[in-house]
Coordinates of C-alpha atoms in Angstrom, one line a residue:
X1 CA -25.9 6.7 19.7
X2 CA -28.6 6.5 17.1
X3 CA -27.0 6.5 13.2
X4 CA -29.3 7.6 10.9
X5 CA -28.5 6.4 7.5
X6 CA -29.7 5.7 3.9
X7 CA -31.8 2.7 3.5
X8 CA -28.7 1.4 0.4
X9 CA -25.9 1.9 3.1
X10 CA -28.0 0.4 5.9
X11 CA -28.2 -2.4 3.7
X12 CA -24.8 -2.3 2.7
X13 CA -22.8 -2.0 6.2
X14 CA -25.4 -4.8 8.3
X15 CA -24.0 -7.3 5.6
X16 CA -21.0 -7.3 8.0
X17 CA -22.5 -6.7 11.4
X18 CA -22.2 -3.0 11.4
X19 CA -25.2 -2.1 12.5
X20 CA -24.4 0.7 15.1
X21 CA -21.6 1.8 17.1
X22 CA -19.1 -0.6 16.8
X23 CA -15.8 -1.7 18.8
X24 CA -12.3 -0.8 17.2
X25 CA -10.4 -3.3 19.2
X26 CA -10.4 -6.9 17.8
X27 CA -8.2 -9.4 19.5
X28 CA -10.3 -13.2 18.3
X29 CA -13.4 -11.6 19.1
X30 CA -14.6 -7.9 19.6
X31 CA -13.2 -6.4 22.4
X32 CA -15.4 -3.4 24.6
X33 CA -13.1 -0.6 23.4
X34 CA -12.6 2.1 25.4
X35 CA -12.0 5.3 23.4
X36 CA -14.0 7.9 22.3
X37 CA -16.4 7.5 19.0
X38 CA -15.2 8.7 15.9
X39 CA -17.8 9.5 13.9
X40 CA -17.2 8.5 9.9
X41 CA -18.9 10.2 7.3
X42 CA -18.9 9.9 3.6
X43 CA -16.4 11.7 1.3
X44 CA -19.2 11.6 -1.7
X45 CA -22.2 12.9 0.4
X46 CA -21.4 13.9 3.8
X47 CA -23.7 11.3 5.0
X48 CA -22.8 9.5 8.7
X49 CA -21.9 6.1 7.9
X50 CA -21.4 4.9 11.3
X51 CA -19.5 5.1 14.7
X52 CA -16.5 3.4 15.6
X53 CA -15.6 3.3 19.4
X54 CA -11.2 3.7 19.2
X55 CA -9.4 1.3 21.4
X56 CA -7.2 3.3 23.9
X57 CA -4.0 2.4 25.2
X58 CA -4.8 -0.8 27.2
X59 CA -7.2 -1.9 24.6
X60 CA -3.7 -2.1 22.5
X61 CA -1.8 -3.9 25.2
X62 CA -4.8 -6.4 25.5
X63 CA -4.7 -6.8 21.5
X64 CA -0.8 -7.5 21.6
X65 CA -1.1 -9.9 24.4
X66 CA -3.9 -11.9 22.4
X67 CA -1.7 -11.7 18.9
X68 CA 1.6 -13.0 20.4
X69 CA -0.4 -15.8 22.4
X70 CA -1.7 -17.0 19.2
X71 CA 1.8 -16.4 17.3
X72 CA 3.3 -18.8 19.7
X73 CA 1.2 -21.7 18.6
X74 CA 0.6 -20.7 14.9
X75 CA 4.5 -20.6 14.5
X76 CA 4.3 -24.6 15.0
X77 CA 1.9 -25.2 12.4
X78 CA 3.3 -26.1 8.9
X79 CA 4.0 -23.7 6.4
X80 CA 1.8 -25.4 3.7
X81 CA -1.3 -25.7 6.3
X82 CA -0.8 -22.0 6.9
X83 CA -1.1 -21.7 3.3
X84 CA -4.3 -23.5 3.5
X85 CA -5.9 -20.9 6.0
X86 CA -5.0 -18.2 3.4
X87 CA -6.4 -20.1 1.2
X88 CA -9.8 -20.1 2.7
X89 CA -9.5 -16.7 3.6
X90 CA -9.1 -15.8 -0.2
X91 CA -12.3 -17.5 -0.9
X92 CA -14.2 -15.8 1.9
X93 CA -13.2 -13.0 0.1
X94 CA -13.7 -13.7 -3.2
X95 CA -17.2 -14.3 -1.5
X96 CA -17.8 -11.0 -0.5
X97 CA -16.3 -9.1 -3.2
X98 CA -19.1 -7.3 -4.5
X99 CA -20.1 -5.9 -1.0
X100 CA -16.5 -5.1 0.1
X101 CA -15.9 -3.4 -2.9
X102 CA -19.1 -0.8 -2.4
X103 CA -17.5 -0.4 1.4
X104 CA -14.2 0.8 -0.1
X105 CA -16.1 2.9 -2.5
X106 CA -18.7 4.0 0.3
X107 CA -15.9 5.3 2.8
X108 CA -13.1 5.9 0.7
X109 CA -14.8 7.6 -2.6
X110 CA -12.9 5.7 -5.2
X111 CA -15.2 4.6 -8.0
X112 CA -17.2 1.0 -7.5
X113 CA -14.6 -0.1 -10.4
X114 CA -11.8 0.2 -8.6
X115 CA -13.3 -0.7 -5.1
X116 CA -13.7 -4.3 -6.5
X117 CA -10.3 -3.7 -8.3
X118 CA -8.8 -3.3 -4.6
X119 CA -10.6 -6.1 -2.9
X120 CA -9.7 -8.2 -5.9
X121 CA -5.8 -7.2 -4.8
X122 CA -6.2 -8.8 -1.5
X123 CA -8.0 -11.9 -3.1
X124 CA -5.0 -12.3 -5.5
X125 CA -2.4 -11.8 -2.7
X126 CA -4.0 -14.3 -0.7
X127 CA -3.9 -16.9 -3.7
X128 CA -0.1 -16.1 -4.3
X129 CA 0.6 -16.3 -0.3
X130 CA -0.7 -20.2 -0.5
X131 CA 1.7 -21.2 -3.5
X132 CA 4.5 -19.3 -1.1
X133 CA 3.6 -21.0 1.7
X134 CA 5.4 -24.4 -0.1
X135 CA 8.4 -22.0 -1.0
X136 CA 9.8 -20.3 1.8
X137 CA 13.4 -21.6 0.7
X138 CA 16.5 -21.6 2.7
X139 CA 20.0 -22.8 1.0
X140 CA 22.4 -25.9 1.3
X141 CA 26.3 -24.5 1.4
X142 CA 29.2 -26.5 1.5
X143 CA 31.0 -26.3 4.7
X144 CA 34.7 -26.0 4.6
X145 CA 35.5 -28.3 7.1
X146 CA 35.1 -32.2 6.6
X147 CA 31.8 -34.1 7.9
X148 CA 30.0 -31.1 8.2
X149 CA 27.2 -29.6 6.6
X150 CA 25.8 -26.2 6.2
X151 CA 22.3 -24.5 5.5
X152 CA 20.2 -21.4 5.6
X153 CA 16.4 -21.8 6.8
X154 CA 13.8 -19.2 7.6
X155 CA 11.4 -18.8 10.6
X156 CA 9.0 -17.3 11.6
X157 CA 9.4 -13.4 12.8
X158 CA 6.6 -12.7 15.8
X159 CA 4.2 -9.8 15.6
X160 CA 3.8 -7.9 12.4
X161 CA 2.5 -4.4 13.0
X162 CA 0.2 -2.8 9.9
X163 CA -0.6 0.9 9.9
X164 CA -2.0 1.7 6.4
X165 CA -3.3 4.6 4.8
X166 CA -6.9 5.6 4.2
X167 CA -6.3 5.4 -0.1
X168 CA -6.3 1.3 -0.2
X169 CA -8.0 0.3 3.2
X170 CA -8.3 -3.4 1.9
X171 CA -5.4 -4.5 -0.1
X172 CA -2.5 -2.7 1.5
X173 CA -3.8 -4.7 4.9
X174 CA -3.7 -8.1 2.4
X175 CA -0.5 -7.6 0.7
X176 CA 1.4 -7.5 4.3
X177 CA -0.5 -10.1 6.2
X178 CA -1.3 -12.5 3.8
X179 CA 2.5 -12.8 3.2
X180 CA 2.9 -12.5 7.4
X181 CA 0.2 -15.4 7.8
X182 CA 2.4 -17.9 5.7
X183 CA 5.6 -17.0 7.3
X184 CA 3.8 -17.9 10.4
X185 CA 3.7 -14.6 12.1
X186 CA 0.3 -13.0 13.4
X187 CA -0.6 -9.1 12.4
X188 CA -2.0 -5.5 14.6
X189 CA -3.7 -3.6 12.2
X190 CA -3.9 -0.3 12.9
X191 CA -5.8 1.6 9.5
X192 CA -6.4 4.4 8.9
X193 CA -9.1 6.0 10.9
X194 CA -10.8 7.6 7.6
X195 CA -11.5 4.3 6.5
X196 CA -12.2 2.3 9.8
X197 CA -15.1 0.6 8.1
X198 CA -13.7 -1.4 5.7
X199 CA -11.3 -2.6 8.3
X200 CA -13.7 -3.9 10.5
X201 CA -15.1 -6.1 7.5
X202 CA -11.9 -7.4 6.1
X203 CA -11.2 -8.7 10.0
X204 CA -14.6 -9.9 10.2
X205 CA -14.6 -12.2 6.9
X206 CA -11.1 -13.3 7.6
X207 CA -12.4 -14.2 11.0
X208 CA -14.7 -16.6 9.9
X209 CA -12.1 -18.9 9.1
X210 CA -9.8 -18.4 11.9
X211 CA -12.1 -18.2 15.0
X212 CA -13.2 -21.4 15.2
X213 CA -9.9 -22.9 15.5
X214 CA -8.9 -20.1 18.0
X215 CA -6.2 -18.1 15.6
X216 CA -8.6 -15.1 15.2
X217 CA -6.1 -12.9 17.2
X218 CA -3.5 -13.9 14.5
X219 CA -5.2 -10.7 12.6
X220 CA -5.8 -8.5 15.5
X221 CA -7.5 -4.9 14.3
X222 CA -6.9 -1.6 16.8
X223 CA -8.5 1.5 15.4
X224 CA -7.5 4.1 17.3
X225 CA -5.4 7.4 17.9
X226 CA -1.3 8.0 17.0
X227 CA -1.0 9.2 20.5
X228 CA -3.0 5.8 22.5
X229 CA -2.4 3.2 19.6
X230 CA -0.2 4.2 17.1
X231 CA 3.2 5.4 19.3
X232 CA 2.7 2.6 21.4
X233 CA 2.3 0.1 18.4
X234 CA 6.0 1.5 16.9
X235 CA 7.6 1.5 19.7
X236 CA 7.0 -1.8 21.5
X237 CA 9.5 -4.0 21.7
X238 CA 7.5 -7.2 21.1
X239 CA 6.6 -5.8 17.8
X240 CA 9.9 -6.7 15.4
X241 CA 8.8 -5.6 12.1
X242 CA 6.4 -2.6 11.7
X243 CA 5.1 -1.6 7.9
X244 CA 3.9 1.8 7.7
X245 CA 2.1 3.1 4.4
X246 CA 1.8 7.1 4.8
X247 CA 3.5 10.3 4.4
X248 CA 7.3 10.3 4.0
X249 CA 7.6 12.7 6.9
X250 CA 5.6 10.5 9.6
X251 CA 7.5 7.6 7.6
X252 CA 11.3 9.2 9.0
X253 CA 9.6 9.2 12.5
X254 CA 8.4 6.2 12.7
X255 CA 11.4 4.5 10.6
X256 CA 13.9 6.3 13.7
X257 CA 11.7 5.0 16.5
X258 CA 11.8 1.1 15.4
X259 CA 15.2 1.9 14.4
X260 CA 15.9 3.2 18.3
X261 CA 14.5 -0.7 18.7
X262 CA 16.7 -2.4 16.9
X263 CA 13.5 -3.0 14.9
X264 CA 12.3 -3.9 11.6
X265 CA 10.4 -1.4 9.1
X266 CA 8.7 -1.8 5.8
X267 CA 8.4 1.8 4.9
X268 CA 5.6 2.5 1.6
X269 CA 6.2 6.5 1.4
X270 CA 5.7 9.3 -0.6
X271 CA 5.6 9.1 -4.7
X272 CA 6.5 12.2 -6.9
X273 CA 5.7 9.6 -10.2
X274 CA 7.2 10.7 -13.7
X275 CA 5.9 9.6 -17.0
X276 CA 8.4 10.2 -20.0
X277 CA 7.0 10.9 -23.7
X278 CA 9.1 10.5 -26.4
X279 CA 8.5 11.4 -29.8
X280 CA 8.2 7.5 -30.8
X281 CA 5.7 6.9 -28.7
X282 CA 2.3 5.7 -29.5
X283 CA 0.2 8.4 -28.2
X284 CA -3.0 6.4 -28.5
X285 CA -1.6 4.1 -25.6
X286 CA -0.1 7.6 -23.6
X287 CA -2.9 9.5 -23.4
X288 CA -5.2 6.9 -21.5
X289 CA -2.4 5.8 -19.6
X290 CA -1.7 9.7 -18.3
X291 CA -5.3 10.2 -18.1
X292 CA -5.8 7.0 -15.8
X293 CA -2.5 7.6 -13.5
X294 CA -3.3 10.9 -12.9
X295 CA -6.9 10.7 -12.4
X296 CA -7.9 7.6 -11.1
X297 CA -8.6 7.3 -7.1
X298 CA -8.8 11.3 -7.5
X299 CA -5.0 11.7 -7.8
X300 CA -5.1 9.9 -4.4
X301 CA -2.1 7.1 -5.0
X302 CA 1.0 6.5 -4.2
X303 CA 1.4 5.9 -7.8
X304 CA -0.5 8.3 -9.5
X305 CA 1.1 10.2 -12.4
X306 CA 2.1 13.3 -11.3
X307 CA 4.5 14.8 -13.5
X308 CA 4.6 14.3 -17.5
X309 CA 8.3 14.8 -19.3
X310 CA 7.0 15.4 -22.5
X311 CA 9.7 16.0 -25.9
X312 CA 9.2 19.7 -26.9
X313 CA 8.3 18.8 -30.2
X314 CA 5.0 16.3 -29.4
X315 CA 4.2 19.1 -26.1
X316 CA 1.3 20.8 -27.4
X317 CA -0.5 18.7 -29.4
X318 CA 0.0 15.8 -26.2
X319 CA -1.2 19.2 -24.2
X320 CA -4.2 19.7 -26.2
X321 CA -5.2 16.0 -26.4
X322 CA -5.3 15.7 -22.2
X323 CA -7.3 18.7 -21.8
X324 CA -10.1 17.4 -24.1
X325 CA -9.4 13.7 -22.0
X326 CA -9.8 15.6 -18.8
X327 CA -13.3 17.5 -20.0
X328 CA -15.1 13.6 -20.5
X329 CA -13.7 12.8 -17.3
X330 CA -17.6 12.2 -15.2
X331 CA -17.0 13.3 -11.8
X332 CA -19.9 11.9 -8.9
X333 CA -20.8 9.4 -6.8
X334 CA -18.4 6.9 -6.6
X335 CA -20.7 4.4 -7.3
X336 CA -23.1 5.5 -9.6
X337 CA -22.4 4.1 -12.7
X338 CA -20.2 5.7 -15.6
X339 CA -18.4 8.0 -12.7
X340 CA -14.6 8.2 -13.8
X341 CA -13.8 9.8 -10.8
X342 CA -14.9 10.1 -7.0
X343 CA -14.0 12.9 -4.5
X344 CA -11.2 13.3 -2.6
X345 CA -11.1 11.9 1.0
X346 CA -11.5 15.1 3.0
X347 CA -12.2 18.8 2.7
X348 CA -8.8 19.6 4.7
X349 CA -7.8 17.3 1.5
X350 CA -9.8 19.9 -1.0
X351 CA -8.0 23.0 0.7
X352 CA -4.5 21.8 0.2
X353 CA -5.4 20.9 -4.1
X354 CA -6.4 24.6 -3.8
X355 CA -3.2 26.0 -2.0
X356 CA -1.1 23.9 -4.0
X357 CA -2.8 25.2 -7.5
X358 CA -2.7 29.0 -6.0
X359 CA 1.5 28.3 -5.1
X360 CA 2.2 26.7 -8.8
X361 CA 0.7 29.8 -10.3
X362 CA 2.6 32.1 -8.3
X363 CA 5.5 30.2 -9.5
X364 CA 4.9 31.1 -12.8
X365 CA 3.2 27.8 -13.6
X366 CA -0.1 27.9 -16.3
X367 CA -3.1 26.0 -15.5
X368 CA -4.5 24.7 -18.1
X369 CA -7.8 23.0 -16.8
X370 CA -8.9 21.8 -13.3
X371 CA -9.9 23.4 -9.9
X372 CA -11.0 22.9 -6.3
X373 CA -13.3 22.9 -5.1
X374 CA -15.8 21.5 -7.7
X375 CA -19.7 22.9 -6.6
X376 CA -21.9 19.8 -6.9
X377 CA -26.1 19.5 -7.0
X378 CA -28.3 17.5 -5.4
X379 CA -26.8 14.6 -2.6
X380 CA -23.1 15.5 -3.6
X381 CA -23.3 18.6 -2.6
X382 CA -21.4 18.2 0.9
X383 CA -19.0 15.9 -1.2
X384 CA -15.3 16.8 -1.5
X385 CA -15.1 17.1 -5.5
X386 CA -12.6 19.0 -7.7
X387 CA -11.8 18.4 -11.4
X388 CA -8.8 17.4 -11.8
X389 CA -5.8 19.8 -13.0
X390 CA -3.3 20.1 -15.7
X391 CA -0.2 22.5 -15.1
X392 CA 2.0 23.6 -17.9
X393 CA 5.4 23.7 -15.0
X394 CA 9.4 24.0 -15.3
X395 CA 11.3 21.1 -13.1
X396 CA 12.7 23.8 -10.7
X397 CA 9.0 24.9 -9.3
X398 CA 9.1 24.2 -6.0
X399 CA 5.0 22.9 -6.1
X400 CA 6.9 19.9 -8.5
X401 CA 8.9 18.7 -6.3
X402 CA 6.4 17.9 -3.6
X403 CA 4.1 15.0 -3.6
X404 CA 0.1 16.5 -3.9
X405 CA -1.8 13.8 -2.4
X406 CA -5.1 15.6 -5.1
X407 CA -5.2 14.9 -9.0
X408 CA -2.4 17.6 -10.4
X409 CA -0.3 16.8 -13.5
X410 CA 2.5 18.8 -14.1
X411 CA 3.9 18.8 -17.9
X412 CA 7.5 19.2 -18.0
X413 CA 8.9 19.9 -21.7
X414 CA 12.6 18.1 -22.7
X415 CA 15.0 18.4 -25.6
X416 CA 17.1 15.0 -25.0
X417 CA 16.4 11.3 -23.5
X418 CA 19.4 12.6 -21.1
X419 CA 17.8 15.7 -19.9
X420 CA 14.4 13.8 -19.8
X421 CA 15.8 10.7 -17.3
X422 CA 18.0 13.3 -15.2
X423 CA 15.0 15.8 -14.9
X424 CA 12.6 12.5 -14.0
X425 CA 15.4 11.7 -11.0
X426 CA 15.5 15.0 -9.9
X427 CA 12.8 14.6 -7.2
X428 CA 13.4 12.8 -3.6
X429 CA 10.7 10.6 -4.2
X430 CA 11.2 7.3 -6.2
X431 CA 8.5 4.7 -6.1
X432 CA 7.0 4.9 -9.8
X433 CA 8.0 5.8 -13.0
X434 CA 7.3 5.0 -16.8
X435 CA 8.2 5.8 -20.2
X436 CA 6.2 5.8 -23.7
X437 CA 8.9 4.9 -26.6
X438 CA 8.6 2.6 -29.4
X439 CA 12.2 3.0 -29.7
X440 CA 13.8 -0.1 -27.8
X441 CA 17.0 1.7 -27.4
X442 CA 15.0 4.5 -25.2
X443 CA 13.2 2.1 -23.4
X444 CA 16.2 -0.1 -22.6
X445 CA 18.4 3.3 -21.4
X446 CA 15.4 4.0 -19.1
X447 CA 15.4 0.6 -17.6
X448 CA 19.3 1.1 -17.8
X449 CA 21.3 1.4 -13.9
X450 CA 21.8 5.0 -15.1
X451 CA 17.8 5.0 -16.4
X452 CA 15.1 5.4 -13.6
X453 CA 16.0 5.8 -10.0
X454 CA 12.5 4.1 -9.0
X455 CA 11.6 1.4 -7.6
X456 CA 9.5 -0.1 -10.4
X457 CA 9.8 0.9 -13.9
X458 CA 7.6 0.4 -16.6
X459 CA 7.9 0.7 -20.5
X460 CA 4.1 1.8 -22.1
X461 CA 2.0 1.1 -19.3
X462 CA 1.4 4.1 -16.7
X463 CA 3.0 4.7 -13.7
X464 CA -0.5 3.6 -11.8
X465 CA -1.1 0.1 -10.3
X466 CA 1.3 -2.8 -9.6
X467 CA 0.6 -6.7 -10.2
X468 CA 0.8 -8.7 -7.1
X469 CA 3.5 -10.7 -8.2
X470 CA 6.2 -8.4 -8.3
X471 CA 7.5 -6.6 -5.3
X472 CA 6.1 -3.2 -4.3
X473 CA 8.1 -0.3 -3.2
X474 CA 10.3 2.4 -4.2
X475 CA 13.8 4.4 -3.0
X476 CA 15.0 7.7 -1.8
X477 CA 12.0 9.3 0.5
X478 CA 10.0 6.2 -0.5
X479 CA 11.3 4.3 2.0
X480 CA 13.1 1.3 0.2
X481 CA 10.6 -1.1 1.6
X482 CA 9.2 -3.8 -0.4
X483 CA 5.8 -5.5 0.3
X484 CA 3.5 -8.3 -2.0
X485 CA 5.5 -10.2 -4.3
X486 CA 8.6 -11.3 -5.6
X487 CA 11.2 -12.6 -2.6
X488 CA 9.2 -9.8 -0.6
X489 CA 8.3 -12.9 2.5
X490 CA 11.9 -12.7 3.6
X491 CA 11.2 -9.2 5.5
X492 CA 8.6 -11.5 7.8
X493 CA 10.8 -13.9 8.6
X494 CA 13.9 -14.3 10.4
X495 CA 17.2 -15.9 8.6
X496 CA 18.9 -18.8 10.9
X497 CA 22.5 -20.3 9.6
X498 CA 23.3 -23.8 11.0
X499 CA 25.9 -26.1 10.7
X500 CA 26.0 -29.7 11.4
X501 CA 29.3 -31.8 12.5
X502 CA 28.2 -35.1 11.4
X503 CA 32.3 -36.5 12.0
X504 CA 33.6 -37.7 14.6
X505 CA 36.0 -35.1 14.5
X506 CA 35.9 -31.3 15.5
X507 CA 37.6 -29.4 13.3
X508 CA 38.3 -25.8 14.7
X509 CA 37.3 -22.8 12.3
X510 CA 40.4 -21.2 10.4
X511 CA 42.5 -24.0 11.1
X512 CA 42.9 -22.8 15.0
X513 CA 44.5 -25.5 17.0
X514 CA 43.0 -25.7 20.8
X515 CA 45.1 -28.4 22.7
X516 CA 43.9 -29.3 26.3
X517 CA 47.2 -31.7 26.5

């Protein structure tokens, strides 16, 4: 197949050896796939970036066989010389930066700012995973029983299966198996096939540290279908712990068919984020905050703001002060400079904004700016654009109770902090949340067990975006999963008890008495 592209993205993809129609099987070197082509085009421009041939269902079983091969010997090398691969895979990165970055921008249509943002992610997980790799901790107990000792020590798991979402093609990949890498597991990365591209880069840069000791397979990449590569990755056995970023309704499926395993899931699901305005809040920190979290990646995060619990009192003049945010907001080519915000990833993507702002009117809801789809000039014109939406919205719409994966914020008015927290928990999601108070007493009761229901919390700062350090995840039809920071590596690992009889004696447990006469 001949691709016919621009002369920048030309450029751009034969930095990484993307040239033409390339393999989406990589197992420590580049397998001949042998799926059909999926053809990836730009969400900016419509353009034909390239060709990626899927790997079918013995390209995965060849991929699995190659990963656990090269498990079994990477399990035996020391934690702190793991560290030191990741290490060098963090400065391969850090290498490349600028050119991954414009990838993720290129396929995925978030601006060029927040392409390097995410590639600076994986960078950053990759330099916390080395200082883990000398902190994978078990525990020393004190037996009850004389001359014997007791501890708690971690090994490593196996395979680690990835299936991430098109939204953060880089660091969602880096978060899990940068973590998996120093717990001595290897990793199948199945992305998202609307962002294949940037997933055949990130293997290939981390590959140039681990193929010439033969551990390339320890980051094994199958692009491919749900039905030839997806089912088969979920459901094999020799997989333990699968982390799926996606939907919350594709999450319960794949969370029951490990589960049917005896299996292990990371689940990163669906996030209905609330932001909470108080009348002592500083509104010159709110309004850029809300404006950010609800526009940034074109309203396409798992974090994004999505509904603003507003005190009745502050409503309308916080109301008028978004609108005229919204109208500077530059909408383009992701990576022409000064562009605030990119399209969205598909037009199926477009239609569903629509449908979504057409069901929140008929709800009684009043749009106050934004609409899809947004009619663009010149080489955007077969982009997916809209301009992002601001609906004045009662907590009991239907449309505000669903995650929107398109930039909608919903303004919800309160009376009391009470009604505010219980009308933010009243969604099933629960990854993000935040709240703008001066007041410490507010901000204290939302961080309060009977405060937010989310997984991570925040107090003035937005909903949108997470430090590496901490770990990632949320509850309810989040999933509960947690993935980056924190104590997260214990979910790649497996937890081993032992006790040691050092006496000469063998004291029986509970005081049992076993005589053999």
């Amino acid at each position: 197949m001949v691709i016919t592209r621009t002369q920048p993205t030309f450029q751009l993809l034969s930095k990484f050896g993307i040239d033409g129609p390339h393999s989406g099987a990589y197992a420590g070197s580049w397998l001949p796939a042998k799926g059909p082509d999926l053809l990836v085009h730009s969400p900016a421009t419509a353009e034909l970036l390239g060709s990626v041939r899927l790997a079918s269902g013995a390209d995965y079983a060849a991929v699995r066989d190659a990963a656990h091969a090269a498990f079994l010997r990477w399990r035996e090398v020391p934690a702190p010389q793991r560290g030191e691969y990741v290490r060098r895979i963090g400065e391969a990165l850090r290498a490349r930066k600028d050119d991954l970055g414009r990838l993720v921008s290129l396929e995925m249509g978030k601006i060029l700012q927040e392409g390097l943002g995410e590639v600076q992610e994986a960078i950053d997980i990759a330099d916390f995973a080395v200082g883990q790799s000398r902190q994978l901790y078990g525990l020393s107990m004190h037996s009850e029983r004389p001359g014997h000792a007791m501890r708690e020590q971690w090994h490593p798991l196996g395979l680690v299966g990835i299936i991430s979402a098109f939204n953060f093609p880089a660091a969602v990949w880096a978060w899990n198996s940068m973590i998996a890498l120093i717990c001595g597991d290897a990793c199948i990365w199945k992305p998202s096939p609307k962002a294949p591209l940037t997933a055949i880069a990130m293997t290939k840069v981390a590959a140039e540290v681990l193929e010439p000791d033969g551990f390339g397979a320890l980051l094994s990449l199958v692009i491919g279908t749900n039905e030839d590569v997806g089912e088969k990755l979920v459901a094999d056995p020799k997989v333990p712990l699968v982390s799926f970023t996606g939907s919350t309704a594709v999450g319960r499926e794949v969370a029951a068919k490990v589960a049917r395993r005896l299996g292990r899931t990371i689940l990163e699901l669906g996030g209905n984020n609330g932001l909470i305005v108080t009348p002592e809040a500083d509104l010159s920190l709110a309004v850029p905050a809300i404006v950010f979290g609800s526009v940034g990646t074109a309203g396409q995060r798992c974090t994004t703001t999505r509904r603003l619990i507003v005190h009745r009192s502050i409503a309308d003049d916080l109301e008028r002060r978004l609108v005229a945010a919204y109208g500077q907001v530059r909408i383009g080519n992701p990576l022409a400079e000064g562009t605030l915000m990119g399209p969205l990833i598909d037009a199926a993507a477009v239609e569903r904004m629509s449908q979504t702002l057409k069901a929140a009117k008929a709800e009684g809801g009043e749009v106050l700016c934004g609409a899809a789809p947004l009619t663009m000039q010149g080489a955007e014109a077969g982009g997916n654009f809209v301009r992002p939406a601001i609906v004045r919205a009662t907590p009991n719409m239907k449309v505000v109770r669903e995650e929107t994966f398109a930039p909608i914020l919903y303004v919800l008015r309160y009376d009391t902090l009470d009604e505010a927290i219980a009308m933010h928990n009243d969604v099933p999601q629960g990854l993000s949340s935040a709240i703008f108070s001066l007041n410490v007493r507010e901000a204290e009761r939302f961080l309060s067990a009977s405060g937010s229901d989310c997984g991570i919390a925040n107090v003035n700062i937005g909903t949108s975006g997470a430090e590496i350090g901490g770990a990632f995840g949320g509850e309810k039809d989040t999933g509960g999963g947690r993935e980056s920071g924190s104590d997260s590596w214990k979910a790649y690992m497996r937890r081993q008890t032992n006790t040691v009889n050092w006496s000469t004696a063998l004291p029986l447990a509970q005081g049992i008495r076993f005589d053999l006469g």
